[in-house]
Amino acid sequence: MYAITGITGKVGGALANALIDAGEPVRAVLRDPAKAEIWRKRGCEIAFAEMDAAAQLAAAFKGATGVFILPPSEFDPAPGYPEAAKQNEVLTTALLAARPERVVCLSTIGADAEEDNLLSQRTMLEQALGELDLPVTFLRPGWFMENAAWDVAPARDEGVLHSFLQPADKTFAMVATQDIGRLATDLIREQWIGKRVVELEGPARVSPNDLANAFASVLGHPVRVEIVPRESWEDLFRAQGTRNPQPRMRMLDGFNEGWIDFKADGENRAMGTTSLEQVIEALVRQAAASETA
């Protein structure tokens, strides 16, 4: 039995569906009862648990061959990341109580970065779970291609892609969430000892120019990159309601300056197969469907 948190999201859903299609038993760990029926129909066992309730999570993880951990992301954390520290305490307590055979944890590129930034929350997660006497795999994917969902409307309506990633010709490690789910499916069914890190990026690195060209190809009209100046970020983020924009800004700095990236050797790196164009086409189609629903 594989217990899957975050099953209603893109990565958790892809993992769960791949396991089900392979004939594996899946326990859907949910917070919202309204989302249970779709997974019941897929043959899943259902467990309800809040991510801040250690006893509920322990019950959901009990007896599992493997547990997939996908903690909720905090995009506007308080200084020092107290939210992440509390979440890590809950997760370690639950895992120690349930003692599943193995754990796959969705981490991120940059979890090994030395400079403080938004992704330091995943650094803390790896440190906390790394102390458990359980087999744990930390899956570190690159930048999600699906983050381009924010770019669909301006690319379609204005022919512009506003990019915080820069310069426009710099390439970044990106990957489709479908590929993350597929790799997680393989990893959680494996057996290993101790802790391991597996990195994942897509079939080719992607620049802002590549993103604009992919949108242009799918939309059938030109799309140009407009770089968002670094000096404007703080005001922009605060106008969006962000109280503590510095971690997000430093994360973007890390990508742009190159200190958030995979190590050069690539010894434990896997490559996805889903292309940027496939993801952009799906995002454009989904946006159109949601607007006509």
C-alpha angles and dihedrals in degrees: 000000000000118000112208125196118193089031093150091060129082097260098039091044093050090049094048094047092049091051092047091048088052090055095252121144113247131196111204110215105207139173098193118061089201089069096051101085097067090055093044088056088053089056099256127149108235127226123176118213137151113227090233094053111087095187092052092048092047090054090048091050097043114120094005121147088208136006125206113209119203108164118200113265120242108208096178104038126177116250111286092022098258090169091060092045091054092046091051091051091052093048096048091048091050095046093048090050095046098035099198116194092252143352133218112196124194105228127157148243105275096037086122095050114125096210120082115254142135092287091059085090087071090046087059090047092053091048093051097046090040089068094059119103090231132099105264130180118197109207109203112192125184126245109316113251087212089069082084087078086091089060099053098088099046092042092050099039103031104020090237134121111198106209130198087177107083158235095027094236097047113111124222135194106259133167139184118250089231089063091049090054092048094051092045087055091057094043097050091053093053127089122229141152126241124343129332137175123217120188123205133193134161129264092274137015115254132221127194086253089056090051091051092048091050090052090047091052094049097040096042096231136082119280121191131197119244112191114221105226115242092230091061098053100089095051091045094051093045090050087055089056100263110150098189108030098163097088091052092046092050090049090056089046088053093056094043095045093043101241090113103064141098120281115266098242095064091200094150098030128123128195125223124219103215112106127223090242092057091053095046091049090052092047093051091048092049092049091052092048093050092051093052096042 
